[in-house]
């Protein structure tokens, strides 16, 4: 969709090679499979990926439609990842965005980006706290 180079890696060694092959790029996005980190083998694999890629930033992606109990579980399961930031998705699927506050509170991490829609990359936005607050308190319906 974004018409950018794509590499696939099935282990940390392949990921390191893929990142090295894109060293001429300013930004490299790495998307990992969304699995349960309750699985110790997957947790180790994710730690290995982060180390092999020598990443500058790590983002935990959570849908705003995810229930509070599951949000807490996700945040707790990813607590081993140091200094991650949040991306909250699917704001277009709900009328009120109050769950963003829950997610940010559970994680105690900065909220960096939100998504509203399926048009990549147009529907990804940096967080505008004023617009978020306006929607959460019902001041107005906000379109980002």
XYZ file of C-alpha atoms in Angstrom:
144
model
C 0.000 0.000 0.000
C 2.781 2.425 0.896
C 4.979 1.434 -2.073
C 8.077 0.971 0.086
C 10.648 -1.865 0.187
C 9.586 -4.878 2.229
C 11.695 -7.574 3.849
C 10.530 -10.642 5.743
C 12.524 -12.179 8.592
C 11.763 -15.340 10.519
C 14.432 -15.004 13.197
C 16.736 -12.394 14.746
C 19.620 -13.179 12.384
C 17.415 -12.647 9.331
C 16.047 -9.440 10.865
C 19.549 -8.073 11.364
C 20.362 -8.843 7.727
C 17.121 -7.202 6.566
C 17.835 -4.049 8.582
C 21.380 -3.897 7.202
C 20.014 -4.177 3.642
C 17.923 -1.060 4.289
C 20.721 0.980 5.871
C 20.329 3.693 3.237
C 16.812 4.471 4.566
C 15.994 7.164 7.122
C 13.215 5.114 8.722
C 12.714 1.363 8.941
C 9.425 0.044 10.300
C 9.427 -3.419 11.831
C 6.128 -5.156 12.478
C 6.122 -8.264 14.631
C 3.424 -10.894 14.820
C 0.842 -10.161 17.484
C 1.198 -13.151 19.740
C 0.723 -13.683 23.437
C 3.872 -12.824 25.336
C 2.666 -15.214 28.006
C 4.593 -17.672 25.834
C 8.181 -17.521 27.165
C 9.635 -18.563 23.788
C 7.870 -15.682 22.017
C 8.997 -13.220 24.684
C 12.621 -14.324 24.150
C 12.167 -14.084 20.380
C 10.850 -10.525 20.704
C 13.760 -9.544 22.969
C 16.152 -11.012 20.378
C 14.446 -9.055 17.569
C 14.735 -5.778 19.466
C 18.417 -6.411 20.178
C 19.240 -7.572 16.622
C 17.546 -4.592 14.980
C 19.220 -2.094 17.333
C 15.993 -0.085 17.349
C 15.635 3.578 18.266
C 11.991 3.289 19.294
C 9.544 0.524 20.185
C 5.781 0.993 19.999
C 3.074 -1.118 21.578
C -0.051 -1.003 19.413
C -3.421 -1.371 21.140
C -6.874 -0.939 19.645
C -9.127 1.573 21.417
C -11.917 -1.025 21.215
C -9.989 -3.471 23.420
C -11.688 -3.932 26.775
C -10.080 -2.640 29.987
C -9.216 -6.065 31.420
C -7.503 -7.149 28.188
C -5.682 -3.784 27.941
C -4.279 -4.330 31.436
C -3.176 -7.839 30.491
C -1.483 -6.650 27.291
C 0.357 -3.871 29.120
C 1.404 -6.240 31.918
C 2.649 -8.839 29.418
C 4.777 -6.284 27.544
C 6.247 -4.682 30.666
C 9.564 -6.418 29.902
C 10.039 -4.106 26.881
C 11.890 -1.017 28.107
C 10.825 2.513 27.175
C 8.161 1.676 24.643
C 5.606 4.212 23.427
C 1.954 3.711 22.581
C 0.004 3.714 19.342
C -3.765 3.526 19.791
C -5.670 2.347 16.735
C -9.228 2.210 15.392
C -10.467 5.530 16.757
C -12.800 5.646 13.760
C -14.647 2.614 15.171
C -15.849 4.298 18.375
C -17.719 7.501 19.139
C -15.904 8.294 22.374
C -12.198 7.902 22.970
C -12.090 7.650 26.766
C -10.440 4.235 26.660
C -7.274 6.005 25.484
C -6.969 7.383 29.018
C -7.252 3.871 30.447
C -4.596 2.513 28.094
C -2.182 5.374 28.837
C -2.802 5.036 32.569
C -2.222 1.272 32.591
C 0.980 1.569 30.573
C 2.416 4.737 32.140
C 4.005 5.314 28.720
C 3.735 8.202 26.262
C 1.000 8.109 23.649
C 2.710 8.917 20.351
C 0.351 8.091 17.497
C -3.274 7.279 16.811
C -4.997 5.797 13.790
C -8.412 6.547 12.317
C -9.197 4.482 9.231
C -7.597 2.101 6.779
C -5.747 4.538 4.521
C -2.070 4.006 5.246
C -0.215 6.265 5.914
C -2.838 9.052 5.728
C -4.871 7.852 8.714
C -1.906 7.686 11.112
C -1.469 10.891 13.129
C 0.761 12.174 15.855
C -1.228 12.730 19.003
C -2.965 16.088 19.327
C -3.851 16.205 23.029
C -6.294 19.094 22.598
C -8.350 17.204 20.005
C -8.223 14.060 22.133
C -9.427 15.954 25.189
C -12.204 17.643 23.210
C -13.533 14.274 22.083
C -13.157 12.596 25.477
C -15.108 15.285 27.336
C -17.715 15.511 24.584
C -16.948 19.104 23.625
C -17.159 18.186 19.951
C -16.810 15.325 17.551
C -13.289 15.406 16.269
C -11.941 14.354 12.909
C -8.163 14.142 12.739
